[in-house]
Short mmCIF file of C-alpha atoms and ligand atoms in Angstrom, two decimals:
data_model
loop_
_atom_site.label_atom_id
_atom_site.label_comp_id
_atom_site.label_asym_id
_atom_site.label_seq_id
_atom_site.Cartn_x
_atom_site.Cartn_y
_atom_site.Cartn_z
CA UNK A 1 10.64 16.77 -9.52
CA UNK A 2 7.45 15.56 -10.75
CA UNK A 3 4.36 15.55 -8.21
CA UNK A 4 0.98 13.89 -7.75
CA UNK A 5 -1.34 15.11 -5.17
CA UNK A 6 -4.35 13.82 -4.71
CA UNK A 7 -6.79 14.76 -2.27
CA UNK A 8 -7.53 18.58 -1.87
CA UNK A 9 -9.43 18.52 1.02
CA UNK A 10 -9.33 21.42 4.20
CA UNK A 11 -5.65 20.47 4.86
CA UNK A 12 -4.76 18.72 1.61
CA UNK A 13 -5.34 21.76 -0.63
CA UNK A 14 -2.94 24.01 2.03
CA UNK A 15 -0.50 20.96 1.91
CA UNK A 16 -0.11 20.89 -2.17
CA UNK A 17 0.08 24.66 -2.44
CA UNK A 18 3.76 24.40 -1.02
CA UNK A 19 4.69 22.11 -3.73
CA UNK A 20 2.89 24.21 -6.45
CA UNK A 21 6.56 25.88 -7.32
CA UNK A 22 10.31 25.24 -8.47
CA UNK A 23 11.63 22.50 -7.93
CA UNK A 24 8.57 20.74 -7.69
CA UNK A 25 6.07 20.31 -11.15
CA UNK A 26 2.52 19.54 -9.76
CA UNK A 27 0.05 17.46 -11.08
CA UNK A 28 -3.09 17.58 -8.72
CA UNK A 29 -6.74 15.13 -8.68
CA UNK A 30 -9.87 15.68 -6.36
CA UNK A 31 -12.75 13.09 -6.59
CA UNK A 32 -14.67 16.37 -6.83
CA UNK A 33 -13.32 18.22 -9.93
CA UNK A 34 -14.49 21.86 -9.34
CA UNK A 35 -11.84 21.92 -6.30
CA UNK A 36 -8.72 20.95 -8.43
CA UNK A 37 -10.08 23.70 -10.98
CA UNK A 38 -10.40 26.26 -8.81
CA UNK A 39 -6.90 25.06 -6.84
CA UNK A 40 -5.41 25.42 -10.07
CA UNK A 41 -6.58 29.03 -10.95
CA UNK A 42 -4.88 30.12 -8.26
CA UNK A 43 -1.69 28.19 -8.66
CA UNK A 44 1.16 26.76 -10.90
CA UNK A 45 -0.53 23.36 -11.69
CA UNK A 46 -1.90 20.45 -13.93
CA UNK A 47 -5.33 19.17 -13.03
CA UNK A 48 -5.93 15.58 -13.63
CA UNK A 49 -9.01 13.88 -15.02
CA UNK A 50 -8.10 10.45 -13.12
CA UNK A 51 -6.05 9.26 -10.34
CA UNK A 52 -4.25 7.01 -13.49
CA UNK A 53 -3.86 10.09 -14.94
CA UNK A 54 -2.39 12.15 -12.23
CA UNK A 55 0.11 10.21 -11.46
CA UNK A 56 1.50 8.82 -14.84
CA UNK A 57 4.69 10.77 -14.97
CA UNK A 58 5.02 11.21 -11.34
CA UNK A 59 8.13 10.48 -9.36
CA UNK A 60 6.03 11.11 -6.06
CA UNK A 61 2.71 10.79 -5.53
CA UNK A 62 0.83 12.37 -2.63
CA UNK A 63 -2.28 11.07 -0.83
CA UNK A 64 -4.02 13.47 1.50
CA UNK A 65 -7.87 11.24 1.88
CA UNK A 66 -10.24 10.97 4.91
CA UNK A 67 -8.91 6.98 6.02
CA UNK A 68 -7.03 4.54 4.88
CA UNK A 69 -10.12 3.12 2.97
CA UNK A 70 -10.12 6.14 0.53
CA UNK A 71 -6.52 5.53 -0.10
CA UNK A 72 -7.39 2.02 -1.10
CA UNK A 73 -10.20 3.34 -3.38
CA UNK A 74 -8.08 5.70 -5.35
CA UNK A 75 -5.32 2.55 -5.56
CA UNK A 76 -7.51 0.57 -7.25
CA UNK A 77 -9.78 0.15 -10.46
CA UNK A 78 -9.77 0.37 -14.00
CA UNK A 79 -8.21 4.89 -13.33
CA UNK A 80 -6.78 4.26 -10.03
CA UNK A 81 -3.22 5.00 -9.22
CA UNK A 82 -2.03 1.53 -9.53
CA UNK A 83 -2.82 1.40 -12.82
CA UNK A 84 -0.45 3.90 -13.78
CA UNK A 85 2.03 4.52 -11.20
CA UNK A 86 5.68 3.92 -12.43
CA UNK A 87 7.99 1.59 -11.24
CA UNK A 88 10.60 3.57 -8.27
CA UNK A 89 8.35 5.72 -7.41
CA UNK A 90 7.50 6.71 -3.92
CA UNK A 91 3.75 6.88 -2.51
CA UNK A 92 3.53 9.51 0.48
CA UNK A 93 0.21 8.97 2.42
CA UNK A 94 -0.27 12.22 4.29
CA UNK A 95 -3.62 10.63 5.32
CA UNK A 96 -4.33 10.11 9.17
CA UNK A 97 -4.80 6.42 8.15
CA UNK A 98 -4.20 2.86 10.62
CA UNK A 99 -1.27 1.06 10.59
CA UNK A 100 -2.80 -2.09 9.38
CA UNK A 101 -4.22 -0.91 6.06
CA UNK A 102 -1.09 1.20 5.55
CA UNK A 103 1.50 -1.96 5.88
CA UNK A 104 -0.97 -4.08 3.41
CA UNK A 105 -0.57 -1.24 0.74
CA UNK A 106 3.10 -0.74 1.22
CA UNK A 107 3.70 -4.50 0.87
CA UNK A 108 1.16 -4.03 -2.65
CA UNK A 109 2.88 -1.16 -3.79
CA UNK A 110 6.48 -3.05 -2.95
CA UNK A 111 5.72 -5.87 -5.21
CA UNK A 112 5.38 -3.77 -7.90
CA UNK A 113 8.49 -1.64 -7.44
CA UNK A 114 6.58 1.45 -5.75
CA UNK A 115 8.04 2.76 -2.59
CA UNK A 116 5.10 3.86 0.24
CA UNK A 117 5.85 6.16 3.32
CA UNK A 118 2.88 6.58 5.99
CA UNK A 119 3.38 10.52 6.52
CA UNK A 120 0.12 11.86 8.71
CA UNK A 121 0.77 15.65 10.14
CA UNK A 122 -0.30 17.77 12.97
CA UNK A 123 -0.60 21.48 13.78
CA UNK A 124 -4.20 21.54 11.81
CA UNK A 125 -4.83 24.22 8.63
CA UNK A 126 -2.52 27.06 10.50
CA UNK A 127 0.65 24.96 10.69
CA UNK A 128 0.08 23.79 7.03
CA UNK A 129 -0.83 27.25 5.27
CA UNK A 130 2.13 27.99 6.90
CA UNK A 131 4.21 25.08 5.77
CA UNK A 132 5.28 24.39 8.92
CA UNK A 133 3.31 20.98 10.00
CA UNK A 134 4.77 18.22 12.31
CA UNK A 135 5.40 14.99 10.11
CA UNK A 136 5.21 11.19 11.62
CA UNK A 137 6.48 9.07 9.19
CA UNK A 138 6.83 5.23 9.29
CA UNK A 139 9.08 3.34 6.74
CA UNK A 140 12.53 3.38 5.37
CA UNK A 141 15.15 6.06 5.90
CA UNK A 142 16.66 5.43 2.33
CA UNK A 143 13.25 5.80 0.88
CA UNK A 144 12.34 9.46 2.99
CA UNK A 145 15.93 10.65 1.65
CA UNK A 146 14.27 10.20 -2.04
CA UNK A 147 11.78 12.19 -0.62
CA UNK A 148 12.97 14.46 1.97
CA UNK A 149 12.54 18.19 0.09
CA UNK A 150 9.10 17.10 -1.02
CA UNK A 151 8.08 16.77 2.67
CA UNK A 152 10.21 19.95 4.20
CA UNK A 153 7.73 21.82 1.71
CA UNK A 154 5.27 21.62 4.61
CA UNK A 155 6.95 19.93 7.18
CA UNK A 156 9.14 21.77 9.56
CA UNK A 157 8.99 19.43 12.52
CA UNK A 158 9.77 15.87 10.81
CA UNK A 159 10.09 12.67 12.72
CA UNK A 160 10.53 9.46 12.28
CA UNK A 161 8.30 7.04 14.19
CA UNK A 162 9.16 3.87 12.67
CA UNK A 163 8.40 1.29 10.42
CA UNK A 164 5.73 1.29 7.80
CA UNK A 165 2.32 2.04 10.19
CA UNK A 166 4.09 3.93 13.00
CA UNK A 167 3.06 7.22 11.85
CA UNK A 168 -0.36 6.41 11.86
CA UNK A 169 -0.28 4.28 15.09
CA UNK A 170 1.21 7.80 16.63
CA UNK A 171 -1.07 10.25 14.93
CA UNK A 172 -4.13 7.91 16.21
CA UNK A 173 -2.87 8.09 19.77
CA UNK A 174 -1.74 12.15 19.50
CA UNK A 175 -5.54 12.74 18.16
CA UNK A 176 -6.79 10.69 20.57
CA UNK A 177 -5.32 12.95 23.85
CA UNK A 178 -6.57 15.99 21.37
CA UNK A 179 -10.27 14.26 21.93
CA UNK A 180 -10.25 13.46 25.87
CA UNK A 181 -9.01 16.80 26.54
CA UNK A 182 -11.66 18.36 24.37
CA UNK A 183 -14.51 16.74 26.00
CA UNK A 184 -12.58 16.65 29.22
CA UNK A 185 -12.25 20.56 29.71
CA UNK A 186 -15.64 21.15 28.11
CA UNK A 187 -16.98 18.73 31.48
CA UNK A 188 -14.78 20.74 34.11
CA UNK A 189 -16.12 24.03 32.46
CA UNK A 190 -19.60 22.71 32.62
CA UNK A 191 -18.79 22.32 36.61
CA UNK A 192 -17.47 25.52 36.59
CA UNK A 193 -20.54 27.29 34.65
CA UNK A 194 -23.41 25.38 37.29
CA UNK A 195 -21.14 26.77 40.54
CA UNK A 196 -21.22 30.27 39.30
CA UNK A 197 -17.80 30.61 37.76
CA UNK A 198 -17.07 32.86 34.73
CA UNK A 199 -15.44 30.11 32.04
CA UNK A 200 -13.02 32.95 30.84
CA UNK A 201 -11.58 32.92 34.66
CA UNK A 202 -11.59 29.67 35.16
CA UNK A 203 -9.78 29.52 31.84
CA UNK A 204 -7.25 31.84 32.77
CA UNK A 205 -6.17 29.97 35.93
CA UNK A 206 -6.57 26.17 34.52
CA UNK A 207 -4.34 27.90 31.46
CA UNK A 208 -1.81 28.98 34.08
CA UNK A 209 -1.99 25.73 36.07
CA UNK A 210 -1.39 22.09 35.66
CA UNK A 211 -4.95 21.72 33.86
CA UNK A 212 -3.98 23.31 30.79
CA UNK A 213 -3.86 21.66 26.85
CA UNK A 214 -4.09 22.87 23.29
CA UNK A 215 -7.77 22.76 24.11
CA UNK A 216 -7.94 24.39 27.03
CA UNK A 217 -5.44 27.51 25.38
CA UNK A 218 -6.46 27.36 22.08
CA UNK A 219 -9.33 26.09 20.90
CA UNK A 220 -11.88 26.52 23.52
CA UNK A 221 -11.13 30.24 24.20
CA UNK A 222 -10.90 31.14 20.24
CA UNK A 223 -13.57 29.12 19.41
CA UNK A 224 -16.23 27.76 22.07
CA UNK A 225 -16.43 30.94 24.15
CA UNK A 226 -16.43 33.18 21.06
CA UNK A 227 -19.66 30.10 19.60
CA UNK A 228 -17.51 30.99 16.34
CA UNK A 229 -16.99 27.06 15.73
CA UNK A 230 -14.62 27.14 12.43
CA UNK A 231 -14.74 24.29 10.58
CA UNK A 232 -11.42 23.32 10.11
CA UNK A 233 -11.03 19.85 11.02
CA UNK A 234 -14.19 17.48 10.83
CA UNK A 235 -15.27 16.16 13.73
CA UNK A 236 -15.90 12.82 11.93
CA UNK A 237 -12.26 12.36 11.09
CA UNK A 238 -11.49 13.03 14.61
CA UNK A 239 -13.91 10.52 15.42
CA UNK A 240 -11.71 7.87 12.98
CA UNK A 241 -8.36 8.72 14.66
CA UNK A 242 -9.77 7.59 18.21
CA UNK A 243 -11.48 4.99 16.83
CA UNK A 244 -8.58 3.65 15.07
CA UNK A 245 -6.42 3.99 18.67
CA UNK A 246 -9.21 2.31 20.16
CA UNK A 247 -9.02 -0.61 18.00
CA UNK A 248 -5.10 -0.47 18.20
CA UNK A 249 -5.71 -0.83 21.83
CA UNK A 250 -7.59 -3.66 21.29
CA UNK A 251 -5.73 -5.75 18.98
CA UNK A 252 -2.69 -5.23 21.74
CA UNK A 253 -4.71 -6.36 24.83
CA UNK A 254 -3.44 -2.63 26.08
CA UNK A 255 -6.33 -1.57 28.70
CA UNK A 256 -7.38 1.79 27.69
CA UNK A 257 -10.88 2.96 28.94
CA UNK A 258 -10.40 6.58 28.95
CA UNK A 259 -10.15 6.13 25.31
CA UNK A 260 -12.71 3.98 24.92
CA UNK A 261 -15.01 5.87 26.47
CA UNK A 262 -14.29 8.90 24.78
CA UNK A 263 -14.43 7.03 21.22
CA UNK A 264 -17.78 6.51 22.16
CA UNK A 265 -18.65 9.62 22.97
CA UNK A 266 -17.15 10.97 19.61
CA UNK A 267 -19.42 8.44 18.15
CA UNK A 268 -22.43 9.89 19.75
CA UNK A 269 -21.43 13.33 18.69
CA UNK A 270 -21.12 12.73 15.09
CA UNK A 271 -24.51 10.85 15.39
CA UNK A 272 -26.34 13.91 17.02
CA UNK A 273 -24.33 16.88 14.92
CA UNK A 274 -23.82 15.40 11.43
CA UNK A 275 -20.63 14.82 9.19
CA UNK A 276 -20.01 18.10 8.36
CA UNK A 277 -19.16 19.83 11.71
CA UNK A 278 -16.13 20.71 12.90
CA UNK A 279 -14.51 18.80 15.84
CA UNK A 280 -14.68 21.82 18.60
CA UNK A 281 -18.22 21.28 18.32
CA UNK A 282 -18.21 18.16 20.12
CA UNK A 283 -18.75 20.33 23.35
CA UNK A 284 -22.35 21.06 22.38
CA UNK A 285 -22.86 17.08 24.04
CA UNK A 286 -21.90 18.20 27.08
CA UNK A 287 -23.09 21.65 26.95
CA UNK A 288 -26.57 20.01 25.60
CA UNK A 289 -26.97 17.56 28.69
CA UNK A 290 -26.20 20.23 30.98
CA UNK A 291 -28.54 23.01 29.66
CA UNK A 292 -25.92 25.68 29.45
CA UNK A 293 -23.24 27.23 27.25
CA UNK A 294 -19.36 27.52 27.83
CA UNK A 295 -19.27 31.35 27.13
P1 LIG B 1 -11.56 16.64 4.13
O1 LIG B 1 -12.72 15.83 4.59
O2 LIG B 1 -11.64 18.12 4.17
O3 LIG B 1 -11.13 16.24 2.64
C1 LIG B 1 -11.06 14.91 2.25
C2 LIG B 1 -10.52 14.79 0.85
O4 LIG B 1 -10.63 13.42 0.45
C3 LIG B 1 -11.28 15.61 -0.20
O5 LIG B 1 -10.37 15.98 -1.20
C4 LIG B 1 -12.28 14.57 -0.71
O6 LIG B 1 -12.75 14.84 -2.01
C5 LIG B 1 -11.43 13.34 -0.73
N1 LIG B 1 -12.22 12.10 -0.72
C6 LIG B 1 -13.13 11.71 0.20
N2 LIG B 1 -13.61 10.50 -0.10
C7 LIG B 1 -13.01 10.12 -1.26
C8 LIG B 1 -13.10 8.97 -2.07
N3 LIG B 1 -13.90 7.95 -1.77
N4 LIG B 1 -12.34 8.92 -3.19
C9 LIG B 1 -11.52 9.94 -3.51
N5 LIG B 1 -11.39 11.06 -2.78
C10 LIG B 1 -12.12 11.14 -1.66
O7 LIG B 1 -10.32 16.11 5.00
P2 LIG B 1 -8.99 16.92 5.46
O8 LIG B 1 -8.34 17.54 4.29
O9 LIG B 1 -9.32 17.74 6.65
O10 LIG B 1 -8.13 15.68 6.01
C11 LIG B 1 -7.40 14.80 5.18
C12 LIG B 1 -6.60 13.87 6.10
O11 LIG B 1 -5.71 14.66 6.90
C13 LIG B 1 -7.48 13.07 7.07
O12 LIG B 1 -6.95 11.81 7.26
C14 LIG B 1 -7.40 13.90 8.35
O13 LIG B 1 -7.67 13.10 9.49
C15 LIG B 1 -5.98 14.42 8.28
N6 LIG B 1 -5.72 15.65 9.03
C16 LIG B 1 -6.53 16.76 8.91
C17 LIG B 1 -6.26 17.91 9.63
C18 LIG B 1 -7.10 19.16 9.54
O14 LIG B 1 -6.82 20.12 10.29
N7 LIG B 1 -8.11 19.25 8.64
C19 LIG B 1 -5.11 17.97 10.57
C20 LIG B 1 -4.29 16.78 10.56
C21 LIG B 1 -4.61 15.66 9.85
P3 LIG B 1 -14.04 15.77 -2.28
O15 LIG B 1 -13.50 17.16 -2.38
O16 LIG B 1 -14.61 15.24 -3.52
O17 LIG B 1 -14.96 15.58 -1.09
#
């Protein structure tokens, strides 16, 4: 089966390696070449010159970009997918995108023959280096049959949300409980920290109690009380998935100011700490205003 990928970004490039072997023939683009070279050195696969190009042949193509926005950028223009894509095939958008933009390309792709699945993941680099992400897919169950071995090459938990949009609109709420209880347990540490406790104790108890999260087990012990800060997720595309729940929120009159609240504060993070950093590091806000470290 005959595979586009385009997008080899932190998770993207860990994505396409599963599908860089039989039965699969790969074809891969990144807007910045010197990553599909060096993706290709160490794998079985074609590196395009253009989006046009990468998918020509393809039977499924595979986007894996920052937003929705990005996917619409590689759609369109004089080498962008459209203008090459092949009538029956199937788009997979692996990108944390919002439902809107995702439901205005599937109805583009539809009228000219192309199927389109919204497919975001979770379980972050680990889960996909090992091939075992959680999919959320929106859109047709005839279509994901087409496509089903393309997306149990990295998916081992694989659900389907809904129409075309509902994995996105699920994603964008899932990220958005990963971003309160970031900032959240980073606050009740800070409490902690000013009233004399050691973070790794409180951690321990909260971890064995009804306090406890991914963030509170995972990723503040490995990575916040180690100051070791991986980058493995950006916090700017956090930042996008509880922004795009926040506007979600808003175009259903739901009343959600937890979230809206914390989209803000994700805001002011990436403001202070920059694109590049990785979203863990949104505790240096709180550890900033409260002159300390969680260590
Ligand atoms: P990165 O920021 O690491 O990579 C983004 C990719 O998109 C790169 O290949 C980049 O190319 C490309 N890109 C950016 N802008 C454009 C553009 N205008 N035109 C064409 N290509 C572009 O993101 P991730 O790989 O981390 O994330 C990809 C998606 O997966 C996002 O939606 C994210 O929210 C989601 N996700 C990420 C997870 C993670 O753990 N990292 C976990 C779950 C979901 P270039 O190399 O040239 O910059």
């Amino acid at each position: 089966m005959k595979i586009a990928f385009i997008g080899l970004g932190d998770i993207g490039h860990l994505m396409a390696s599963h599908l860089a072997r039989e039965p699969f023939e790969l074809t891969v683009w990144n807007r910045t070449a010197a990553k599909a070279e060096a993706f290709a050195r160490d794998h079985k696969a074609r590196v395009a010159q253009t989006p046009a190009d990468a998918v020509r042949d393809a039977q499924v193509v595979i986007t894996c970009l920052p937003s929705s926005a990005e996917v619409e950028a590689v759609l369109h223009g004089e080498n962008g997918v459209l203008a090459a894509i092949r009538k029956g095939a199937v788009l997979i958008d692996c990108t944390s995108g919002d439902p809107p933009t995702s439901r205005s390309i599937a109805a583009e792709l539809g009228g000219r023959g192309v199927e389109f699945l919204d497919a975001p993941v979770s379980g972050g680099t680990t889960a996909a280096r090992a091939g075992t992400l959680t999919v959320m897919w929106g859109g047709d169950a005839t279509v994901f049959e087409r496509v089903r071995l393309v997306i149990e090459a990295f998916g081992k938990k694989i659900v389907h949300a809904g129409p075309v949009g509902s994995g996105d609109a699920l994603k964008a709420v899932n990220n958005a409980l990963l971003a309160v209880h970031i900032l959240s347990t980073a606050e009740g540490l800070a409490i902690l920290v000013k009233a004399g406790v050691d973070p790794k104790v409180a951690l321990d108890v909260i971890n064995a109690s009804s306090g406890r999260s991914n963030s509170s087990e995972n990723l503040i012990p490995q990575r916040v009380l180690t100051r070791a800060f991986p980058r493995t997720f950006r916090l700017a595309l956090l930042e996008k998935d509880i922004g795009i729940a926040a506007v979600m929120a808003e175009d259903l009159k739901a009343k959600t100011p937890l979230i809206e609240l914390t989209a803000a504060r994700f805001h002011e993070a990436r403001e202070k700490l920059g694109e590049a950093v990785d979203h863990v590091e949104a505790v240096k806000i709180v550890e900033e205003e409260n002159q300390l470290e969680i260590k």
